[in-house]
mmCIF file of C-alpha atoms and ligand atoms in Angstrom:
data_model
loop_
_atom_site.group_PDB
_atom_site.id
_atom_site.type_symbol
_atom_site.label_atom_id
_atom_site.label_comp_id
_atom_site.label_asym_id
_atom_site.label_seq_id
_atom_site.Cartn_x
_atom_site.Cartn_y
_atom_site.Cartn_z
ATOM 1 C CA UNK C 1 -7.338 -59.622 -80.136
ATOM 2 C CA UNK C 2 -5.868 -60.365 -76.774
ATOM 3 C CA UNK C 3 -2.923 -58.148 -75.968
ATOM 4 C CA UNK C 4 0.122 -59.914 -74.691
ATOM 5 C CA UNK C 5 2.625 -58.086 -72.616
ATOM 6 C CA UNK C 6 5.748 -59.443 -71.138
ATOM 7 C CA UNK C 7 7.377 -58.718 -67.857
ATOM 8 C CA UNK C 8 9.570 -55.974 -69.222
ATOM 9 C CA UNK C 9 6.654 -53.575 -69.034
ATOM 10 C CA UNK C 10 6.735 -53.867 -65.276
ATOM 11 C CA UNK C 11 10.158 -54.967 -64.286
ATOM 12 C CA UNK C 12 12.771 -52.669 -65.611
ATOM 13 C CA UNK C 13 15.697 -54.978 -66.011
ATOM 14 C CA UNK C 14 18.583 -54.822 -63.598
ATOM 15 C CA UNK C 15 19.076 -51.144 -63.369
ATOM 16 C CA UNK C 16 21.861 -50.255 -60.981
ATOM 17 C CA UNK C 17 20.388 -47.824 -58.511
ATOM 18 C CA UNK C 18 21.327 -46.724 -55.069
ATOM 19 C CA UNK C 19 17.828 -46.102 -53.894
ATOM 20 C CA UNK C 20 18.533 -45.799 -50.225
ATOM 21 C CA UNK C 21 21.565 -43.549 -50.486
ATOM 22 C CA UNK C 22 19.156 -40.657 -49.866
ATOM 23 C CA UNK C 23 18.018 -42.186 -46.613
ATOM 24 C CA UNK C 24 21.485 -43.115 -45.382
ATOM 25 C CA UNK C 25 20.625 -46.743 -45.908
ATOM 26 C CA UNK C 26 17.444 -46.742 -43.851
ATOM 27 C CA UNK C 27 14.675 -48.765 -45.413
ATOM 28 C CA UNK C 28 12.065 -48.457 -42.663
ATOM 29 C CA UNK C 29 10.060 -45.305 -42.156
ATOM 30 C CA UNK C 30 9.796 -43.966 -38.632
ATOM 31 C CA UNK C 31 6.007 -43.880 -38.890
ATOM 32 C CA UNK C 32 3.598 -46.191 -40.650
ATOM 33 C CA UNK C 33 2.568 -44.540 -43.919
ATOM 34 C CA UNK C 34 0.198 -46.399 -46.193
ATOM 35 C CA UNK C 35 0.322 -45.503 -49.891
ATOM 36 C CA UNK C 36 -3.045 -43.735 -49.647
ATOM 37 C CA UNK C 37 -2.155 -41.647 -46.565
ATOM 38 C CA UNK C 38 -2.766 -37.935 -47.179
ATOM 39 C CA UNK C 39 0.091 -35.647 -46.200
ATOM 40 C CA UNK C 40 0.027 -31.898 -45.777
ATOM 41 C CA UNK C 41 2.449 -29.213 -44.711
ATOM 42 C CA UNK C 42 2.623 -27.903 -41.164
ATOM 43 C CA UNK C 43 3.069 -24.151 -40.754
ATOM 44 C CA UNK C 44 6.729 -24.780 -39.937
ATOM 45 C CA UNK C 45 7.323 -25.991 -43.495
ATOM 46 C CA UNK C 46 6.658 -22.520 -44.895
ATOM 47 C CA UNK C 47 8.953 -20.824 -42.410
ATOM 48 C CA UNK C 48 12.039 -21.953 -44.264
ATOM 49 C CA UNK C 49 13.326 -22.226 -47.820
ATOM 50 C CA UNK C 50 13.366 -25.629 -49.499
ATOM 51 C CA UNK C 51 15.690 -26.261 -52.394
ATOM 52 C CA UNK C 52 13.961 -27.428 -55.555
ATOM 53 C CA UNK C 53 17.230 -29.167 -56.387
ATOM 54 C CA UNK C 54 17.156 -31.714 -53.622
ATOM 55 C CA UNK C 55 14.617 -34.433 -53.215
ATOM 56 C CA UNK C 56 13.605 -33.534 -49.682
ATOM 57 C CA UNK C 57 12.760 -30.018 -50.872
ATOM 58 C CA UNK C 58 10.781 -31.448 -53.768
ATOM 59 C CA UNK C 59 8.867 -33.704 -51.404
ATOM 60 C CA UNK C 60 7.932 -30.799 -49.144
ATOM 61 C CA UNK C 61 6.789 -28.782 -52.167
ATOM 62 C CA UNK C 62 4.723 -31.714 -53.399
ATOM 63 C CA UNK C 63 2.817 -31.563 -50.084
ATOM 64 C CA UNK C 64 1.664 -27.964 -50.604
ATOM 65 C CA UNK C 65 -1.851 -29.269 -51.237
ATOM 66 C CA UNK C 66 -3.215 -32.365 -49.565
ATOM 67 C CA UNK C 67 -1.376 -35.158 -51.368
ATOM 68 C CA UNK C 68 -1.117 -38.906 -50.946
ATOM 69 C CA UNK C 69 2.120 -40.793 -50.383
ATOM 70 C CA UNK C 70 1.668 -42.473 -53.790
ATOM 71 C CA UNK C 71 1.183 -39.130 -55.563
ATOM 72 C CA UNK C 72 4.246 -37.693 -53.856
ATOM 73 C CA UNK C 73 6.284 -40.693 -54.992
ATOM 74 C CA UNK C 74 5.070 -40.206 -58.571
ATOM 75 C CA UNK C 75 5.714 -36.444 -58.445
ATOM 76 C CA UNK C 76 9.324 -36.709 -57.287
ATOM 77 C CA UNK C 77 10.112 -39.874 -59.288
ATOM 78 C CA UNK C 78 11.345 -41.826 -56.298
ATOM 79 C CA UNK C 79 10.343 -45.355 -55.280
ATOM 80 C CA UNK C 80 7.665 -45.635 -52.622
ATOM 81 C CA UNK C 81 9.969 -47.076 -49.979
ATOM 82 C CA UNK C 82 12.423 -44.201 -50.249
ATOM 83 C CA UNK C 83 9.684 -41.570 -50.174
ATOM 84 C CA UNK C 84 8.195 -43.152 -47.072
ATOM 85 C CA UNK C 85 11.446 -42.920 -45.135
ATOM 86 C CA UNK C 86 11.912 -39.267 -46.115
ATOM 87 C CA UNK C 87 8.278 -38.430 -45.332
ATOM 88 C CA UNK C 88 8.581 -40.130 -41.957
ATOM 89 C CA UNK C 89 11.543 -37.901 -41.118
ATOM 90 C CA UNK C 90 9.706 -34.764 -42.225
ATOM 91 C CA UNK C 91 6.670 -35.678 -40.121
ATOM 92 C CA UNK C 92 8.852 -36.301 -37.071
ATOM 93 C CA UNK C 93 10.612 -33.001 -37.642
ATOM 94 C CA UNK C 94 7.250 -31.247 -37.617
ATOM 95 C CA UNK C 95 7.272 -30.038 -41.225
ATOM 96 C CA UNK C 96 4.558 -32.350 -42.494
ATOM 97 C CA UNK C 97 1.628 -34.204 -41.002
ATOM 98 C CA UNK C 98 -0.766 -36.990 -41.851
ATOM 99 C CA UNK C 99 -4.017 -35.229 -42.695
ATOM 100 C CA UNK C 100 -6.578 -38.009 -42.965
ATOM 101 C CA UNK C 101 -7.463 -41.307 -41.332
ATOM 102 C CA UNK C 102 -6.769 -44.571 -43.136
ATOM 103 C CA UNK C 103 -7.860 -48.080 -42.277
ATOM 104 C CA UNK C 104 -5.271 -50.213 -40.529
ATOM 105 C CA UNK C 105 -5.100 -53.769 -39.291
ATOM 106 C CA UNK C 106 -6.194 -52.496 -35.907
ATOM 107 C CA UNK C 107 -9.134 -50.351 -37.048
ATOM 108 C CA UNK C 108 -12.276 -51.272 -35.175
ATOM 109 C CA UNK C 109 -15.169 -52.832 -37.042
ATOM 110 C CA UNK C 110 -17.165 -49.630 -36.454
ATOM 111 C CA UNK C 111 -14.496 -47.469 -38.045
ATOM 112 C CA UNK C 112 -14.136 -49.894 -40.931
ATOM 113 C CA UNK C 113 -17.869 -50.090 -41.535
ATOM 114 C CA UNK C 114 -18.254 -46.320 -41.362
ATOM 115 C CA UNK C 115 -15.518 -45.725 -43.922
ATOM 116 C CA UNK C 116 -16.858 -48.397 -46.273
ATOM 117 C CA UNK C 117 -20.374 -46.939 -46.007
ATOM 118 C CA UNK C 118 -19.089 -43.459 -46.772
ATOM 119 C CA UNK C 119 -17.162 -44.810 -49.750
ATOM 120 C CA UNK C 120 -20.250 -46.600 -51.023
ATOM 121 C CA UNK C 121 -22.391 -43.461 -50.748
ATOM 122 C CA UNK C 122 -19.669 -41.485 -52.473
ATOM 123 C CA UNK C 123 -19.289 -43.937 -55.341
ATOM 124 C CA UNK C 124 -23.038 -44.086 -55.908
ATOM 125 C CA UNK C 125 -23.171 -40.303 -56.063
ATOM 126 C CA UNK C 126 -20.419 -39.723 -58.617
ATOM 127 C CA UNK U 1 -6.245 -26.371 -34.000
ATOM 128 C CA UNK U 2 -3.273 -28.680 -33.936
ATOM 129 C CA UNK U 3 -3.914 -32.352 -34.245
ATOM 130 C CA UNK U 4 -0.288 -33.376 -34.002
ATOM 131 C CA UNK U 5 1.637 -35.451 -36.499
ATOM 132 C CA UNK U 6 -0.279 -38.680 -36.174
ATOM 133 C CA UNK U 7 -3.778 -37.503 -35.356
ATOM 134 C CA UNK U 8 -5.578 -36.312 -38.478
ATOM 135 C CA UNK U 9 -8.598 -34.004 -38.267
ATOM 136 C CA UNK U 10 -11.736 -35.929 -37.333
ATOM 137 C CA UNK U 11 -13.726 -37.116 -40.328
ATOM 138 C CA UNK U 12 -11.112 -36.679 -43.050
ATOM 139 C CA UNK U 13 -10.194 -40.062 -44.507
ATOM 140 C CA UNK U 14 -8.506 -41.689 -47.454
ATOM 141 C CA UNK U 15 -8.899 -45.246 -48.593
ATOM 142 C CA UNK U 16 -8.089 -47.589 -51.456
ATOM 143 C CA UNK U 17 -9.270 -50.408 -53.657
ATOM 144 C CA UNK U 18 -6.780 -52.727 -55.348
ATOM 145 C CA UNK U 19 -7.192 -53.659 -59.018
ATOM 146 C CA UNK U 20 -5.311 -56.854 -59.825
ATOM 147 C CA UNK U 21 -5.045 -59.302 -62.695
ATOM 148 C CA UNK U 22 -2.750 -60.741 -65.333
ATOM 149 C CA UNK U 23 -0.774 -58.748 -67.850
ATOM 150 C CA UNK U 24 -2.742 -56.677 -70.307
ATOM 151 C CA UNK U 25 -6.080 -57.616 -68.794
ATOM 152 C CA UNK U 26 -7.323 -54.038 -68.465
ATOM 153 C CA UNK U 27 -6.172 -52.865 -65.032
ATOM 154 C CA UNK U 28 -4.849 -49.490 -66.126
ATOM 155 C CA UNK U 29 -7.814 -49.075 -68.465
ATOM 156 C CA UNK U 30 -10.269 -49.565 -65.595
ATOM 157 C CA UNK U 31 -8.375 -47.218 -63.286
ATOM 158 C CA UNK U 32 -8.220 -44.581 -66.033
ATOM 159 C CA UNK U 33 -11.928 -44.943 -66.837
ATOM 160 C CA UNK U 34 -13.055 -43.832 -63.368
ATOM 161 C CA UNK U 35 -10.109 -41.802 -62.090
ATOM 162 C CA UNK U 36 -10.335 -38.012 -61.974
ATOM 163 C CA UNK U 37 -6.640 -37.854 -62.867
ATOM 164 C CA UNK U 38 -4.754 -39.551 -65.674
ATOM 165 C CA UNK U 39 -3.361 -42.652 -63.948
ATOM 166 C CA UNK U 40 -0.040 -41.929 -62.307
ATOM 167 C CA UNK U 41 2.787 -44.372 -62.011
ATOM 168 C CA UNK U 42 4.871 -45.146 -58.993
ATOM 169 C CA UNK U 43 7.511 -47.763 -58.430
ATOM 170 C CA UNK U 44 8.428 -50.220 -55.730
ATOM 171 C CA UNK U 45 11.850 -51.776 -55.494
ATOM 172 C CA UNK U 46 12.644 -55.445 -55.751
ATOM 173 C CA UNK U 47 16.038 -56.928 -55.181
ATOM 174 C CA UNK U 48 17.020 -59.620 -57.652
ATOM 175 C CA UNK U 49 17.668 -61.989 -54.796
ATOM 176 C CA UNK U 50 14.092 -61.480 -53.599
ATOM 177 C CA UNK U 51 15.486 -61.245 -50.112
ATOM 178 C CA UNK U 52 13.581 -58.085 -49.346
ATOM 179 C CA UNK U 53 14.689 -54.493 -49.389
ATOM 180 C CA UNK U 54 16.384 -54.670 -46.013
ATOM 181 C CA UNK U 55 19.472 -56.145 -47.612
ATOM 182 C CA UNK U 56 19.864 -52.962 -49.580
ATOM 183 C CA UNK U 57 20.883 -51.147 -46.460
ATOM 184 C CA UNK U 58 23.906 -53.371 -46.133
ATOM 185 C CA UNK U 59 24.753 -53.324 -49.820
ATOM 186 C CA UNK U 60 23.267 -50.204 -51.353
ATOM 187 C CA UNK U 61 25.053 -50.858 -54.641
ATOM 188 C CA UNK U 62 23.283 -54.133 -55.223
ATOM 189 C CA UNK U 63 21.357 -54.073 -58.458
ATOM 190 C CA UNK U 64 17.647 -53.764 -58.034
ATOM 191 C CA UNK U 65 14.658 -53.840 -60.291
ATOM 192 C CA UNK U 66 11.502 -51.858 -59.913
ATOM 193 C CA UNK U 67 7.885 -52.842 -60.249
ATOM 194 C CA UNK U 68 5.536 -50.245 -61.646
ATOM 195 C CA UNK U 69 2.138 -49.622 -60.193
ATOM 196 C CA UNK U 70 -0.494 -47.384 -61.778
ATOM 197 C CA UNK U 71 -2.953 -45.562 -59.628
ATOM 198 C CA UNK U 72 -5.867 -43.197 -59.904
ATOM 199 C CA UNK U 73 -7.892 -41.030 -57.570
ATOM 200 C CA UNK U 74 -11.577 -40.354 -56.985
ATOM 201 C CA UNK U 75 -12.577 -37.554 -54.634
ATOM 202 C CA UNK U 76 -15.766 -38.681 -52.927
ATOM 203 C CA UNK U 77 -16.451 -35.499 -50.982
ATOM 204 C CA UNK U 78 -14.678 -32.796 -48.990
ATOM 205 C CA UNK U 79 -13.341 -35.306 -46.536
ATOM 206 C CA UNK U 80 -12.952 -38.579 -48.436
ATOM 207 C CA UNK U 81 -10.589 -39.642 -51.204
ATOM 208 C CA UNK U 82 -10.511 -43.092 -52.785
ATOM 209 C CA UNK U 83 -7.350 -44.338 -54.479
ATOM 210 C CA UNK U 84 -7.284 -47.171 -56.994
ATOM 211 C CA UNK U 85 -4.085 -49.168 -57.299
ATOM 212 C CA UNK U 86 -3.512 -51.362 -60.321
ATOM 213 C CA UNK U 87 -0.971 -54.076 -59.694
ATOM 214 C CA UNK U 88 0.410 -56.958 -61.729
ATOM 215 C CA UNK U 89 -0.931 -60.322 -60.682
ATOM 216 C CA UNK U 90 2.087 -62.594 -60.638
ATOM 217 C CA UNK U 91 3.081 -64.417 -57.513
ATOM 218 C CA UNK U 92 6.504 -62.831 -57.420
ATOM 219 C CA UNK U 93 4.933 -59.453 -56.747
ATOM 220 C CA UNK U 94 3.339 -60.614 -53.525
ATOM 221 C CA UNK U 95 5.897 -58.763 -51.450
ATOM 222 C CA UNK U 96 4.355 -55.578 -52.816
ATOM 223 C CA UNK U 97 0.780 -56.627 -52.247
ATOM 224 C CA UNK U 98 1.327 -57.073 -48.526
ATOM 225 C CA UNK U 99 1.803 -53.359 -48.381
ATOM 226 C CA UNK U 100 -0.939 -52.576 -50.850
ATOM 227 C CA UNK U 101 -3.732 -54.616 -49.306
ATOM 228 C CA UNK U 102 -3.173 -53.375 -45.769
ATOM 229 C CA UNK U 103 -6.134 -51.128 -45.043
ATOM 230 C CA UNK U 104 -7.722 -51.683 -48.466
ATOM 231 C CA UNK U 105 -11.519 -51.907 -48.719
ATOM 232 C CA UNK U 106 -11.200 -54.777 -51.171
ATOM 233 C CA UNK U 107 -9.931 -55.829 -54.574
ATOM 234 C CA UNK U 108 -11.238 -56.185 -58.099
ATOM 235 C CA UNK U 109 -9.594 -59.117 -59.883
ATOM 236 C CA UNK U 110 -9.930 -58.541 -63.623
ATOM 237 C CA UNK U 111 -9.876 -61.661 -65.761
ATOM 238 C CA UNK U 112 -9.712 -62.350 -69.452
ATOM 239 C CA UNK U 113 -11.621 -65.560 -70.195
ATOM 240 C CA UNK U 114 -8.919 -66.579 -72.680
ATOM 241 C CA UNK U 115 -6.346 -66.583 -69.873
ATOM 242 C CA UNK U 116 -8.246 -67.385 -66.706
ATOM 243 C CA UNK U 117 -5.218 -69.078 -65.140
ATOM 244 C CA UNK U 118 -3.500 -65.697 -64.804
ATOM 245 C CA UNK U 119 -6.014 -64.794 -62.099
ATOM 246 C CA UNK U 120 -5.175 -67.698 -59.796
ATOM 247 C CA UNK U 121 -2.261 -66.061 -58.007
ATOM 248 C CA UNK U 122 -4.269 -62.945 -57.132
ATOM 249 C CA UNK U 123 -7.296 -64.963 -56.026
ATOM 250 C CA UNK U 124 -5.182 -67.236 -53.833
ATOM 251 C CA UNK U 125 -3.502 -64.253 -52.283
ATOM 252 C CA UNK U 126 -6.677 -62.302 -51.466
ATOM 253 C CA UNK U 127 -8.348 -65.432 -50.114
ATOM 254 C CA UNK U 128 -5.368 -66.095 -47.860
ATOM 255 C CA UNK U 129 -5.399 -62.488 -46.626
ATOM 256 C CA UNK U 130 -9.151 -62.454 -46.098
ATOM 257 C CA UNK U 131 -9.483 -59.368 -48.309
ATOM 258 C CA UNK U 132 -12.932 -59.083 -49.879
ATOM 259 C CA UNK U 133 -12.621 -59.345 -53.661
ATOM 260 C CA UNK U 134 -14.825 -59.618 -56.695
ATOM 261 C CA UNK U 135 -13.992 -61.072 -60.089
ATOM 262 C CA UNK U 136 -14.638 -58.798 -63.067
ATOM 263 C CA UNK U 137 -14.621 -60.478 -66.456
ATOM 264 C CA UNK U 138 -13.335 -57.957 -68.983
ATOM 265 C CA UNK U 139 -15.208 -58.608 -72.195
ATOM 266 C CA UNK U 140 -12.689 -58.038 -74.934
ATOM 267 C CA UNK U 141 -14.079 -57.656 -78.434
ATOM 268 C CA UNK U 142 -14.098 -60.954 -80.270
ATOM 269 C CA UNK U 143 -13.456 -63.017 -77.171
ATOM 270 C CA UNK U 144 -15.742 -65.918 -76.491
ATOM 271 C CA UNK U 145 -18.395 -65.120 -73.933
ATOM 272 C CA UNK U 146 -18.685 -67.349 -70.900
ATOM 273 C CA UNK U 147 -21.570 -67.267 -68.467
ATOM 274 C CA UNK U 148 -20.327 -65.934 -65.135
ATOM 275 C CA UNK U 149 -21.229 -69.227 -63.468
ATOM 276 C CA UNK U 150 -18.750 -71.012 -65.733
ATOM 277 C CA UNK U 151 -16.075 -68.515 -64.769
ATOM 278 C CA UNK U 152 -16.886 -69.042 -61.104
ATOM 279 C CA UNK U 153 -16.530 -72.773 -61.513
ATOM 280 C CA UNK U 154 -13.313 -72.564 -63.525
ATOM 281 C CA UNK U 155 -11.786 -70.319 -60.858
ATOM 282 C CA UNK U 156 -13.168 -72.476 -58.014
ATOM 283 C CA UNK U 157 -14.686 -69.415 -56.350
ATOM 284 C CA UNK U 158 -16.888 -69.638 -53.267
ATOM 285 C CA UNK U 159 -20.588 -69.189 -54.001
ATOM 286 C CA UNK U 160 -20.740 -65.768 -52.359
ATOM 287 C CA UNK U 161 -17.837 -64.212 -54.290
ATOM 288 C CA UNK U 162 -19.358 -61.721 -56.719
ATOM 289 C CA UNK U 163 -18.554 -62.315 -60.390
ATOM 290 C CA UNK U 164 -19.597 -59.750 -62.978
ATOM 291 C CA UNK U 165 -18.785 -58.834 -66.558
ATOM 292 C CA UNK U 166 -17.379 -55.410 -67.310
ATOM 293 C CA UNK U 167 -16.027 -53.266 -70.099
ATOM 294 C CA UNK U 168 -12.958 -51.772 -68.460
ATOM 295 C CA UNK U 169 -13.039 -48.832 -70.911
ATOM 296 C CA UNK U 170 -16.472 -47.744 -69.800
ATOM 297 C CA UNK U 171 -16.728 -45.411 -66.815
ATOM 298 C CA UNK U 172 -20.141 -46.671 -65.723
ATOM 299 C CA UNK U 173 -18.980 -50.249 -65.929
ATOM 300 C CA UNK U 174 -15.772 -49.582 -64.004
ATOM 301 C CA UNK U 175 -17.784 -47.673 -61.407
ATOM 302 C CA UNK U 176 -20.218 -50.587 -61.079
ATOM 303 C CA UNK U 177 -17.282 -52.899 -60.288
ATOM 304 C CA UNK U 178 -16.059 -50.526 -57.561
ATOM 305 C CA UNK U 179 -19.551 -50.263 -56.093
ATOM 306 C CA UNK U 180 -19.906 -54.048 -56.126
ATOM 307 C CA UNK U 181 -16.663 -54.689 -54.283
ATOM 308 C CA UNK U 182 -17.489 -51.994 -51.740
ATOM 309 C CA UNK U 183 -20.965 -53.446 -51.186
ATOM 310 C CA UNK U 184 -19.432 -56.864 -50.805
ATOM 311 C CA UNK U 185 -16.911 -55.598 -48.260
ATOM 312 C CA UNK U 186 -19.810 -54.096 -46.316
ATOM 313 C CA UNK U 187 -21.852 -57.309 -46.556
ATOM 314 C CA UNK U 188 -18.898 -59.210 -45.164
ATOM 315 C CA UNK U 189 -18.718 -56.925 -42.140
ATOM 316 C CA UNK U 190 -22.430 -56.788 -41.436
ATOM 317 C CA UNK U 191 -22.689 -60.554 -42.097
ATOM 318 C CA UNK U 192 -19.971 -61.130 -39.553
ATOM 319 C CA UNK U 193 -21.829 -58.977 -37.073
ATOM 320 C CA UNK U 194 -25.162 -60.726 -37.442
ATOM 321 C CA UNK U 195 -23.502 -64.122 -37.081
ATOM 322 C CA UNK U 196 -21.949 -63.105 -33.777
ATOM 323 C CA UNK U 197 -24.050 -64.476 -30.913
ATOM 324 C CA UNK U 198 -26.042 -61.710 -29.195
ATOM 325 C CA UNK U 199 -26.188 -61.638 -25.421
HETATM 326 N N1 GTP A 201 -11.553 -54.337 -76.696
HETATM 327 C C1 GTP A 201 -11.213 -54.083 -75.444
HETATM 328 N N2 GTP A 201 -9.964 -53.697 -75.201
HETATM 329 C C2 GTP A 201 -9.601 -53.447 -73.933
HETATM 330 C C3 GTP A 201 -10.505 -53.566 -72.861
HETATM 331 N N3 GTP A 201 -9.869 -53.279 -71.717
HETATM 332 C C4 GTP A 201 -8.599 -52.986 -72.062
HETATM 333 N N4 GTP A 201 -8.444 -53.077 -73.398
HETATM 334 C C5 GTP A 201 -7.196 -52.868 -74.125
HETATM 335 O O1 GTP A 201 -6.282 -53.848 -73.727
HETATM 336 C C6 GTP A 201 -4.976 -53.316 -73.635
HETATM 337 C C7 GTP A 201 -4.384 -53.561 -72.259
HETATM 338 O O2 GTP A 201 -5.123 -52.850 -71.293
HETATM 339 P P1 GTP A 201 -4.415 -52.233 -70.001
HETATM 340 O O3 GTP A 201 -5.454 -51.470 -69.279
HETATM 341 O O4 GTP A 201 -3.158 -51.557 -70.360
HETATM 342 O O5 GTP A 201 -4.106 -53.558 -69.226
HETATM 343 P P2 GTP A 201 -3.232 -53.709 -67.903
HETATM 344 O O6 GTP A 201 -3.859 -54.816 -67.155
HETATM 345 O O7 GTP A 201 -3.041 -52.419 -67.219
HETATM 346 O O8 GTP A 201 -1.884 -54.189 -68.565
HETATM 347 P P3 GTP A 201 -0.460 -54.295 -67.897
HETATM 348 O O9 GTP A 201 -0.325 -53.172 -66.919
HETATM 349 O O10 GTP A 201 0.474 -54.191 -69.052
HETATM 350 O O11 GTP A 201 -0.412 -55.641 -67.278
HETATM 351 C C8 GTP A 201 -5.077 -51.829 -73.967
HETATM 352 O O12 GTP A 201 -4.714 -51.651 -75.306
HETATM 353 C C9 GTP A 201 -6.554 -51.549 -73.777
HETATM 354 O O13 GTP A 201 -7.001 -50.516 -74.612
HETATM 355 C C10 GTP A 201 -11.850 -53.953 -73.172
HETATM 356 O O14 GTP A 201 -12.709 -54.076 -72.312
HETATM 357 N N5 GTP A 201 -12.148 -54.207 -74.469
HETATM 358 MG MG1 MG A 202 -1.232 -51.457 -66.617
#
């Protein structure tokens, strides 16, 4: 039998949210953060207390291991766009950093080929 | 050593493959079959006016909807992590794909032969973006079987686009699809290189 799903599975109907209240209305992150970018804490992050009751504190805690932007968004239950803006701030403030290279539109062919070859070797080995 | 905020340690990398297709075609199943974590869900925002999220800054109370995206993770070594993003295939989600395909190795478009038309939007999009993609025919129990060449013809795919049949529930089969799209992405690069005139 072919399962049939309708849009409601994906598009949660007209929920009133104020997603960018947390970012003071900013919708653009200060740095370019792809969904697969790996974020980790800088030493500075451990030199202060972070509240588990506010979302910025939860984001910093979520970065205690090496964690991707997408995983952080899932962990703190905030939309990707909002998490990106907050992560961008935390990186600029020196609490977090991007901990791995990702491909971008400007990656050289050598870099691209190298990463794809590594991925291929990795996939064949698992 | 301090590499600064935007310069990651040499060698460490993360990358992604997009898994697209119509509703209920097996995207989450495929991601779950190969992922080392139970697929996680994240959301992107859409405004009802489809005018882009920027408008939200001006009117933060405006009602918005969210689009869910499932993703999984495969650690491929100490210094390499592959993420798999499953995304709905309808044209109205394209705004989200722009973000998703940037930097992706390639895409797996899953199709159900009973509803091939649901794959058109994703195929058009990846072709337009120049993102390497393969078509994976998910063989549901009881569905009619079509030779892959018939699927290729029905979808008007170029001769070099890989088409394969899979069982999205099976880890080996899901892995084979990921290997195929990665090989294809590599072939596209090395093909481009050999076709460049040498001086
Ligand atoms: N028999 C069979 N069932 C499958 C196969 N792949 C997926 N299914 C089933 O089909 C249903 C839909 O699969 P999902 O993986 O949720 O599909 P999806 O593309 O993520 O669906 P949406 O996210 O709702 O669009 C689930 O009940 C799966 O168990 C398959 O290869 N064979
Ligand atoms: Mg799904």
